[in-house]
Tab-separated table of C-alpha atoms and ligand atoms in Angstrom:
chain	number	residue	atom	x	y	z
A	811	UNK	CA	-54.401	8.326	-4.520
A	812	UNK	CA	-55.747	6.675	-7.356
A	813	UNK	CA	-54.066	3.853	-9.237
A	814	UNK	CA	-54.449	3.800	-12.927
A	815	UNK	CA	-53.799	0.639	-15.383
A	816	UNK	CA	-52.835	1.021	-18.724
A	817	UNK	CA	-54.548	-1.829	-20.698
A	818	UNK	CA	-54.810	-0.415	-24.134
A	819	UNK	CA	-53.201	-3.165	-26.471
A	820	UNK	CA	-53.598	-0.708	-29.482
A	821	UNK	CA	-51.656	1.984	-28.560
A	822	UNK	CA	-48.116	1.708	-27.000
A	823	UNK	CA	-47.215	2.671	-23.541
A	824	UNK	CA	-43.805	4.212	-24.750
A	825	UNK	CA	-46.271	6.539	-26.533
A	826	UNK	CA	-48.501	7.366	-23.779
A	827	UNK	CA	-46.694	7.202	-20.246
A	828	UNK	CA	-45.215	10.353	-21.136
A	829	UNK	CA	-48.147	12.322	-21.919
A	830	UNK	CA	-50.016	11.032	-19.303
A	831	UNK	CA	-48.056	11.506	-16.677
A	832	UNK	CA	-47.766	15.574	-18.033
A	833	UNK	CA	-51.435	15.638	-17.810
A	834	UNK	CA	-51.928	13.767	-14.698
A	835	UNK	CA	-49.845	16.060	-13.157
A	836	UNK	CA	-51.050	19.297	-14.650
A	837	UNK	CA	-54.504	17.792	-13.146
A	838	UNK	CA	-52.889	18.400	-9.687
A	839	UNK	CA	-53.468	14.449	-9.082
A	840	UNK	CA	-50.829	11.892	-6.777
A	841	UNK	CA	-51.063	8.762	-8.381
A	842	UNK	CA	-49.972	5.397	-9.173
A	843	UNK	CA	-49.638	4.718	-13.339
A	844	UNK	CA	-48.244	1.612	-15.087
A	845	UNK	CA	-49.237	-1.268	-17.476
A	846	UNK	CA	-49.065	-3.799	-14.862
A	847	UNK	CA	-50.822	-3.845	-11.589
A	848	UNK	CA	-52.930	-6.628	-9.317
A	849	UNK	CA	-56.695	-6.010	-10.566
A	850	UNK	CA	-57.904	-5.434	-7.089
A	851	UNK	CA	-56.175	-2.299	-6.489
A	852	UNK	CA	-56.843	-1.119	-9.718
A	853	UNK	CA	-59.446	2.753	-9.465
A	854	UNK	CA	-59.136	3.404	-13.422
A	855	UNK	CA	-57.830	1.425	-17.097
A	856	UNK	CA	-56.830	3.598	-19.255
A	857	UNK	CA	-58.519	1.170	-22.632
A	858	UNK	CA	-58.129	0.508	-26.260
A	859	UNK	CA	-59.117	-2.169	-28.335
A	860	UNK	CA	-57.957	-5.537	-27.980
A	861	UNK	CA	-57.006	-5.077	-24.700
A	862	UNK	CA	-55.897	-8.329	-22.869
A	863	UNK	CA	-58.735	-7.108	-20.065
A	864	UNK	CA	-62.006	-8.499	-21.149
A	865	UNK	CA	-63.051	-9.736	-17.649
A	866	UNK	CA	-63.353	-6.452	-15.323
A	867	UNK	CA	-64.263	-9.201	-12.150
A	868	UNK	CA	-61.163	-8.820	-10.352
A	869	UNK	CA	-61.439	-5.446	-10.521
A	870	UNK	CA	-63.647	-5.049	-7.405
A	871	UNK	CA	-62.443	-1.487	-6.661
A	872	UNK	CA	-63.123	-0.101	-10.244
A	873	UNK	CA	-64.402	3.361	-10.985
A	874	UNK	CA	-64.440	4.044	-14.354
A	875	UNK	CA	-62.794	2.641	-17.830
A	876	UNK	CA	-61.878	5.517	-19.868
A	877	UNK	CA	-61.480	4.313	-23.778
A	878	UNK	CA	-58.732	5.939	-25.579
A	879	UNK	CA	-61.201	5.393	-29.009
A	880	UNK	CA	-64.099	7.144	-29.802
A	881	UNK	CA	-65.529	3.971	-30.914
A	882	UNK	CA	-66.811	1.529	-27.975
A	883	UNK	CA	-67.963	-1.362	-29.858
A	884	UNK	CA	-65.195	-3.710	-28.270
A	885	UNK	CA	-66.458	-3.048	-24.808
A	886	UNK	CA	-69.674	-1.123	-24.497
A	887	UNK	CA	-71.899	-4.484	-24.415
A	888	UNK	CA	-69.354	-6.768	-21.849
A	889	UNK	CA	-71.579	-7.469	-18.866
A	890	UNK	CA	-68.672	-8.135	-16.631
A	891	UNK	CA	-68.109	-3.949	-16.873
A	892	UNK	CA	-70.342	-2.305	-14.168
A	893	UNK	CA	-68.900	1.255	-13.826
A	894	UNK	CA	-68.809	3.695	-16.005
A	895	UNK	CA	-67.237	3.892	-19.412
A	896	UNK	CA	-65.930	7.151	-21.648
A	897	UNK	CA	-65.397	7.283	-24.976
A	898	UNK	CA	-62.691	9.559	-26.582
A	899	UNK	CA	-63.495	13.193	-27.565
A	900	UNK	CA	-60.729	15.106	-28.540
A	901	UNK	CA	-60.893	18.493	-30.849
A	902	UNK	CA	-57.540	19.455	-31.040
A	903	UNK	CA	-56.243	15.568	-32.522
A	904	UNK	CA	-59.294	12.869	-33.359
A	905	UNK	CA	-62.066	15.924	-34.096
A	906	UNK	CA	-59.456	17.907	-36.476
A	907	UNK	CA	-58.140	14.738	-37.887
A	908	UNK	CA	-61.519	13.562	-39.077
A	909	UNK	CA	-62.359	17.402	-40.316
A	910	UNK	CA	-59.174	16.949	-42.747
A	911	UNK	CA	-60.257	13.415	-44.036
A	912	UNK	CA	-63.392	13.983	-44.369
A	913	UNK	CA	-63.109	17.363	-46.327
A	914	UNK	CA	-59.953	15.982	-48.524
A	915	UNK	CA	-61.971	13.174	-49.800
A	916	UNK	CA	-65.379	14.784	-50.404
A	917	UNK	CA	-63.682	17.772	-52.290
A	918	UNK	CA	-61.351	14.606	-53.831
A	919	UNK	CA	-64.786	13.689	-55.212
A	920	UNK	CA	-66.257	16.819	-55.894
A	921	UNK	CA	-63.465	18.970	-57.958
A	922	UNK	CA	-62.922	14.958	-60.177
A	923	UNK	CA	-59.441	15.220	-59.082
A	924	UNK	CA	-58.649	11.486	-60.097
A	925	UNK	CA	-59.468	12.157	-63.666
A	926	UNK	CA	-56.229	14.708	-63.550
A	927	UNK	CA	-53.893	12.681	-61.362
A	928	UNK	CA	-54.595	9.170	-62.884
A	929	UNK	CA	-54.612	10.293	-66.747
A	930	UNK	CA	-52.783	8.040	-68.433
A	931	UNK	CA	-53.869	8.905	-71.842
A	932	UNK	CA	-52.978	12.711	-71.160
A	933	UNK	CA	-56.612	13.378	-72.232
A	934	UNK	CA	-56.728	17.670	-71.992
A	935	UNK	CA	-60.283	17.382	-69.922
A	936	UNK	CA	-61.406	20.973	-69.061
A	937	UNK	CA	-64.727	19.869	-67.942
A	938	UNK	CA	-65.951	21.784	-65.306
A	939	UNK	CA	-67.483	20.296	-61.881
A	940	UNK	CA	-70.482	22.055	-60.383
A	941	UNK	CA	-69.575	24.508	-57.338
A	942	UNK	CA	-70.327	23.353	-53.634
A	943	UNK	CA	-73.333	25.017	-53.401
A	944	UNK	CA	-74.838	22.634	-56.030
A	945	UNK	CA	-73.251	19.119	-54.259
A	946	UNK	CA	-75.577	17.928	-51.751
A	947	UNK	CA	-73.854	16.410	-48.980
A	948	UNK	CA	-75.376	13.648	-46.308
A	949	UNK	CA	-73.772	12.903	-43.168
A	950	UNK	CA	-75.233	9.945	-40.908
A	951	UNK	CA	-74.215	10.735	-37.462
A	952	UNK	CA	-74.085	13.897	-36.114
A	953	UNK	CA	-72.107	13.544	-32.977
A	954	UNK	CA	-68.649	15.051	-31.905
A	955	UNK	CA	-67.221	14.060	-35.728
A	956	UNK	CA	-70.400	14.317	-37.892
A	957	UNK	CA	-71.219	18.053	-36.390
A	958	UNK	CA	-67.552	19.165	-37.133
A	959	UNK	CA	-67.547	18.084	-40.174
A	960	UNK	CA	-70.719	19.228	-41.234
A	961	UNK	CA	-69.850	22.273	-40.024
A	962	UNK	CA	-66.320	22.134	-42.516
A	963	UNK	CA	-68.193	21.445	-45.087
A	964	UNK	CA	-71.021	24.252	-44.474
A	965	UNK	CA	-68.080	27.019	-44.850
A	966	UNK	CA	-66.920	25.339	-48.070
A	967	UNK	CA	-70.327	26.080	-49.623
A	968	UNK	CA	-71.692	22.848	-49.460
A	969	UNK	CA	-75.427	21.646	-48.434
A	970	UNK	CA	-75.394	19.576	-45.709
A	971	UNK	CA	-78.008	17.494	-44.337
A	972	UNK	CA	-77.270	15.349	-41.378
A	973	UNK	CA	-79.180	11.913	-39.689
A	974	UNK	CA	-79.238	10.840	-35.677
A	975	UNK	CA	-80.841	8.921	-33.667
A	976	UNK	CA	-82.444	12.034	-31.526
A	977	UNK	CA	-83.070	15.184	-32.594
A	978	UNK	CA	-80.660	18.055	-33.042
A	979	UNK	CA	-80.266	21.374	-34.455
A	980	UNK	CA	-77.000	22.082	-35.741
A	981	UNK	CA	-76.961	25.422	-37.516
A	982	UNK	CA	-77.503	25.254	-41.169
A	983	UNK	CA	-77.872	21.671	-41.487
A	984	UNK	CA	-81.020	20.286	-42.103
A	985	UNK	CA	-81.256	17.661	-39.490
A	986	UNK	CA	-82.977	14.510	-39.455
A	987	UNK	CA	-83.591	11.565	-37.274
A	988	UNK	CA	-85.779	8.612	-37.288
A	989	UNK	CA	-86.284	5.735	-40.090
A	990	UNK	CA	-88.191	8.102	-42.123
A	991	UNK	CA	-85.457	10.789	-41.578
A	992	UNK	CA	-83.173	8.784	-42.964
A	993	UNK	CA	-84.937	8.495	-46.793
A	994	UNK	CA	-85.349	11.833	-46.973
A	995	UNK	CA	-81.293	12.228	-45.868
A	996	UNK	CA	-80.146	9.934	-48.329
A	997	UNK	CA	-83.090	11.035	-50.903
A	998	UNK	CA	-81.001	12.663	-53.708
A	999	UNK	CA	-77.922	13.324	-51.796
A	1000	UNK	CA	-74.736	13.309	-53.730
A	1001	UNK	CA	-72.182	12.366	-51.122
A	1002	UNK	CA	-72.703	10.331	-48.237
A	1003	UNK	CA	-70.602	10.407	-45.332
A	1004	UNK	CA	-71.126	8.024	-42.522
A	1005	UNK	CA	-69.730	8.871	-38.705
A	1006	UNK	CA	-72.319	6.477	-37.110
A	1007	UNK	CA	-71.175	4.127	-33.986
A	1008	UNK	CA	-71.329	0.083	-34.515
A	1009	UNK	CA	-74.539	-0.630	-32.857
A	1010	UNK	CA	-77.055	-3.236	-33.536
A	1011	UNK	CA	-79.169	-0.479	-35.107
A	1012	UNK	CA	-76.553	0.899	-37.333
A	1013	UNK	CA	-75.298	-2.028	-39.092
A	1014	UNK	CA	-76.054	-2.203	-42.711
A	1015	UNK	CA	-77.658	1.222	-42.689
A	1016	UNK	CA	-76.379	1.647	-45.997
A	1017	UNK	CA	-77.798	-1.439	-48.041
A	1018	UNK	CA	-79.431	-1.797	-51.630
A	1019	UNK	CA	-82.523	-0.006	-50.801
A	1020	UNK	CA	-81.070	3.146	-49.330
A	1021	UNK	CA	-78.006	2.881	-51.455
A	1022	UNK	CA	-80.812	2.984	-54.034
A	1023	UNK	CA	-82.088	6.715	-52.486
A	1024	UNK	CA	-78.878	8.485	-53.311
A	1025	UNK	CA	-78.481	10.209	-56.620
A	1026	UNK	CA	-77.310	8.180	-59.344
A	1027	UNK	CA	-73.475	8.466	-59.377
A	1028	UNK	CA	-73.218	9.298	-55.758
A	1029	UNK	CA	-69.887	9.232	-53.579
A	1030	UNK	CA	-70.065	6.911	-50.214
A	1031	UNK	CA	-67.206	7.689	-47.810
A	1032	UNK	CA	-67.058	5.443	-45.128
A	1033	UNK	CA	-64.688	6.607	-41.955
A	1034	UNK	CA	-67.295	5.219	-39.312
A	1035	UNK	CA	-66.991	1.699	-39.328
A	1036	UNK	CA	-67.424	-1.501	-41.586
A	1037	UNK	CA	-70.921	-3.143	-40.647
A	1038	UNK	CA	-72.459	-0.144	-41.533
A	1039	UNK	CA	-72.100	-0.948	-44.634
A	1040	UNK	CA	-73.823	-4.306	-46.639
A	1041	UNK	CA	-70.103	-4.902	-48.638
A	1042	UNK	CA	-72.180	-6.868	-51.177
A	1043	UNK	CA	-74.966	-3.862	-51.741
A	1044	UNK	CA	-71.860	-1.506	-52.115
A	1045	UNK	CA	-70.363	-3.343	-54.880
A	1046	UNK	CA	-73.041	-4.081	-56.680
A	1047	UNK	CA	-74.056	-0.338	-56.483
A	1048	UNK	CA	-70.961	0.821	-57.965
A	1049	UNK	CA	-70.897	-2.027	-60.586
A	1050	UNK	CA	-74.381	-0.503	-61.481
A	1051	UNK	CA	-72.852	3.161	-61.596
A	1052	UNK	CA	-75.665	4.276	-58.987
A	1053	UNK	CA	-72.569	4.929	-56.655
A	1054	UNK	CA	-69.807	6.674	-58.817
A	1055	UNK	CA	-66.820	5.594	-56.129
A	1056	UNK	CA	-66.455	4.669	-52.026
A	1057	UNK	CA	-63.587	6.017	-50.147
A	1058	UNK	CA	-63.286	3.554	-47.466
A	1059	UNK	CA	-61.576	3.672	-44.079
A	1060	UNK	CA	-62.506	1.295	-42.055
A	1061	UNK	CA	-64.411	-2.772	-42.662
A	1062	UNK	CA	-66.074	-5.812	-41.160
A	1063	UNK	CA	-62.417	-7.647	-41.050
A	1064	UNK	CA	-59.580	-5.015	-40.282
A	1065	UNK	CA	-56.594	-5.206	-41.700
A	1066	UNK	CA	-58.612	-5.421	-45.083
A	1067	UNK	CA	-57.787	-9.383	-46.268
A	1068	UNK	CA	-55.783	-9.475	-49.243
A	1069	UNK	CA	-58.177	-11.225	-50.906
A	1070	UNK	CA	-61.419	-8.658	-50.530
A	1071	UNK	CA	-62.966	-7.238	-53.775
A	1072	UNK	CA	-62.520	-3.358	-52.134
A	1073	UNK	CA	-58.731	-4.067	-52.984
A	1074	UNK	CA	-58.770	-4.481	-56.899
A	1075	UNK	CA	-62.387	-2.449	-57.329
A	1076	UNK	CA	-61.652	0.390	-59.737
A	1077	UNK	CA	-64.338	2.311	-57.789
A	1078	UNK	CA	-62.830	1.976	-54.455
A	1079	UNK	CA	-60.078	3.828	-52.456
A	1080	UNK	CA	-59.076	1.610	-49.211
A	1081	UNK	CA	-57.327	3.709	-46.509
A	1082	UNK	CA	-55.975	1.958	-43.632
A	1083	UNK	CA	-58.276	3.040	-40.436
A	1084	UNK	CA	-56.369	6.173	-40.523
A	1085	UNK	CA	-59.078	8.645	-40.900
A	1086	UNK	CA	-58.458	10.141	-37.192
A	1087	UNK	CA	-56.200	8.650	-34.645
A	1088	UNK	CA	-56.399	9.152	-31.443
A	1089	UNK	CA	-53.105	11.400	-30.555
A	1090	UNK	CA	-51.389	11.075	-27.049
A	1091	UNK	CA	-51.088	14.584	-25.847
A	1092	UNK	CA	-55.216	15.102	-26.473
A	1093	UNK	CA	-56.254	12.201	-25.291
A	1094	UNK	CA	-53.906	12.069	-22.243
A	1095	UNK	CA	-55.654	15.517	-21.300
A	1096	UNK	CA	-58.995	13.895	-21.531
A	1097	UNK	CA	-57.909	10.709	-19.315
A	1098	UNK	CA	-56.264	13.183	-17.179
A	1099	UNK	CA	-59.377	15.428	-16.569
A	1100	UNK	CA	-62.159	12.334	-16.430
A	1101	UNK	CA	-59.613	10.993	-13.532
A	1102	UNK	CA	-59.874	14.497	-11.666
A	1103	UNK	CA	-63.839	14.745	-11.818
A	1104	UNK	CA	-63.618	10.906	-11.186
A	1105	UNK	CA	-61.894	11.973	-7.870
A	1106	UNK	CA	-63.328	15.053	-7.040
A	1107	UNK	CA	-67.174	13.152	-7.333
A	1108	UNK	CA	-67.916	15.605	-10.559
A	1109	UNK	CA	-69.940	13.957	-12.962
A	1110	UNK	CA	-67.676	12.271	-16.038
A	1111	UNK	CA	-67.071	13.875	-19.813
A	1112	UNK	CA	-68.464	11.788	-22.526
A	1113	UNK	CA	-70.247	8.956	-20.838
A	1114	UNK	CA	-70.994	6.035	-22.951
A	1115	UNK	CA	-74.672	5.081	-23.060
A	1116	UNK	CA	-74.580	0.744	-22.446
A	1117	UNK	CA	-77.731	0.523	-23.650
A	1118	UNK	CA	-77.391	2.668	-26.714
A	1119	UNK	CA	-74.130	1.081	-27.407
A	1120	UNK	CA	-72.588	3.851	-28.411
B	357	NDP	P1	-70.783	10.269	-31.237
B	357	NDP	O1	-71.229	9.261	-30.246
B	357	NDP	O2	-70.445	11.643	-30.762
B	357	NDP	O3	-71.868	10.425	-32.390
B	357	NDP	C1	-72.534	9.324	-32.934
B	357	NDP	C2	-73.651	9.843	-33.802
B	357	NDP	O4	-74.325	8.714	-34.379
B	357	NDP	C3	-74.714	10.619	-32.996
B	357	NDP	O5	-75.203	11.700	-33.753
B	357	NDP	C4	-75.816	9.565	-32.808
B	357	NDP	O6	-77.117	10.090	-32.633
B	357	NDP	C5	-75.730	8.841	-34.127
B	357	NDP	N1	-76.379	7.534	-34.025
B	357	NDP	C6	-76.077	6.502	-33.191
B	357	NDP	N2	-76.947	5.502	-33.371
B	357	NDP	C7	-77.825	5.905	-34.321
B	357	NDP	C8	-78.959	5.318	-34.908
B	357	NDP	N3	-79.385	4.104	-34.563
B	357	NDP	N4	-79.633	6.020	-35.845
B	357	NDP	C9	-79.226	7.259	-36.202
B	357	NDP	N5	-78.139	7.882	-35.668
B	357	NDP	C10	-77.453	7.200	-34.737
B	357	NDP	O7	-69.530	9.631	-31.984
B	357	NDP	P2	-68.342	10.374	-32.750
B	357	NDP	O8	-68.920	11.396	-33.650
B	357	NDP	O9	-67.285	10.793	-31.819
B	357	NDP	O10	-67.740	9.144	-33.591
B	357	NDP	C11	-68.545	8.448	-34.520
B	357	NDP	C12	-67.845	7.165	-34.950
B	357	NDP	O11	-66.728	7.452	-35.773
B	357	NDP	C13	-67.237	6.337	-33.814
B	357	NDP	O12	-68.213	5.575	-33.146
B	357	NDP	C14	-66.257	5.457	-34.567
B	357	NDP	O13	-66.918	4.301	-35.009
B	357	NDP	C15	-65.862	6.322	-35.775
B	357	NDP	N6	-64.472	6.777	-35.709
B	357	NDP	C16	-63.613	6.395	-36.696
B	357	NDP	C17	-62.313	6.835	-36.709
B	357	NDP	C18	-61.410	6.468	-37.814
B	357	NDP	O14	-60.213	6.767	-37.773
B	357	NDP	N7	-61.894	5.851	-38.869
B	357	NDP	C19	-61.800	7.699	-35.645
B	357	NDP	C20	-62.783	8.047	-34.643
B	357	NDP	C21	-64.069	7.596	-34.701
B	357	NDP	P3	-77.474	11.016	-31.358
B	357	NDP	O15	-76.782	12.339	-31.660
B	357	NDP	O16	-78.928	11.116	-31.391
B	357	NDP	O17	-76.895	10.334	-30.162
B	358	OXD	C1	-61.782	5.412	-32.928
B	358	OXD	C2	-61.077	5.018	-34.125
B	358	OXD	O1	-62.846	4.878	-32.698
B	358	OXD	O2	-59.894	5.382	-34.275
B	358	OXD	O3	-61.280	6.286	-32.206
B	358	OXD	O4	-61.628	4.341	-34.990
């Protein structure tokens, strides 16, 4: 009978007990559950960032930490972990949330909404933009939210070309991988969408010299995470008018400080780390189903690779 801790200071138990315990259940699994419990007898943590675990030590009889984010940055590098960690994949609330954000803003971009919604002057504009089909997008990452939104954007006509760190072959997108892969991703692309991890080898990815690859004018939306992006390169693009705006969801310092340039920059749109959130029901079913293969000795869903980071 395992005994699970929840230790996710991000997300509220109120929130989750519920849905776990549905799940749990519906996983045919006798348990123990609750945000409280003496390390040693704990089999599972149920994790978010910012938990007040940092030091899995006492933990002796440990199995598995099972992150309720699909980013792992917090935790994927503490030595003190020695099992095994998950990372959250769920299509249904975090894949479909992404999908929406990621599509609103690029066509946001793309159809020069702004220039009807923010017209002060009432100027009658009946400019046209150029169909999909003509709008090169870039995605950098093409995991669990980079594939389904490539593939979103695919059916709305657009060209998609998407960058990881191994090889892949996603249909219709022309993938790409490596350091080389990467100018010829960003080489003319009109949008840029980055769904990369925070790893040593991502940060800054997007800096004055690739920012410099992009079309002139280009779009940079940004729901991965802050360091992958130099801030300074970024503004200094779009004072330059090589990037044309950045939709930005997530930074370096989180909440945004009130005193960061992004907040008054005509040529930014903040949004608060909302881009996908991780939604109880889904993810309860994932914790639910890693603790059953935990238990029944099956091998674990979406393993985080430690060395990778990501
Ligand atoms: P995955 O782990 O499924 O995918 C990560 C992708 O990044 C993979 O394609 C991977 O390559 C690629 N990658 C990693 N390192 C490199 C590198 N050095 N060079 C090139 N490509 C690299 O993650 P998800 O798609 O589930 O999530 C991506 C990120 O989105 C999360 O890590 C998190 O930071 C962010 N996120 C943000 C949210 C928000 O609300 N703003 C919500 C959820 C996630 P490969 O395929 O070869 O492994
Ligand atoms: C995540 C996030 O990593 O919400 O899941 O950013």
């Amino acid at each position: 009978m395992p005994n699970i801790l929840f230790a996710a200071r991000s997300e509220r138990w109120d929130d989750y007990e519920a849905p776990l315990r549905t799940a749990l259940d519906a996983a045919g699994l006798t348990y123990t559950l609750a945000p409280e419990m003496p390390p040693e007898t704990v089999d599972y943590i149920v994790y978010a960032p910012n938990s007040d675990v940092q030091d899995f030590t006492p933990y002796s009889r440990l199995k598995a930490v099972l992150n309720l984010w699909a980013g792992v940055e917090g935790i994927a590098g503490n030595p003190t972990l020695t099992v095994p960690l998950t990372r959250m994949v769920d299509d249904a609330g975090l894949t479909q949330g992404m999908v929406e954000w990621v599509t609103g803003h690029v066509l946001r971009h793309h159809l020069g909404m702004d220039r009807h919604i923010v017209n002060p002057g009432h100027v009658w504009d009946p400019s046209e933009p150029p169909v999909a089909p003509q709008r090169p997008v870039t995605i950098l990452g093409l995991g669990a939210l980079g594939q389904a939104c490539a593939r979103a954007l695919l059916a709305l006509g657009f060209p998609v070309s998407g960058w990881s760190r191994t090889p892949k072959d996603v249909a219709g997108v022309r993938c790409l991988s490596g350091k080389d892969g990467l100018r010829d991703a960003l080489s003319g692309a009109q949008v840029v969408v980055l769904l990369l991890p925070d790893t040593p080898a991502t940060r800054n990815v997007l800096n004055a010299e690739t920012l410099a690859l992009t079309a002139r004018g280009a779009f940079v939306i940004n729901p991965g995470r802050g360091a992958l992006i130099d801030d300074d390169a970024l503004i200094a693009a779009l004072d330059s008018g090589q990037i044309a705006h950045a939709t930005l969801d997530v930074f370096r310092t989180e909440p945004l400080p009130q005193d960061h340039p992004f907040w008054v920059h005509p040529g930014v749109t903040v949004t608060p780390h909302i881009a996908a959130t991780t939604r109880p029901d889904g993810a309860a079913r994932a914790v639910a189903e890693n603790i059953r293969r935990g238990e029944a000795g099956e091998p674990l869903l979406n393993l985080v690779d430690r060395a990778a980071g990501y």
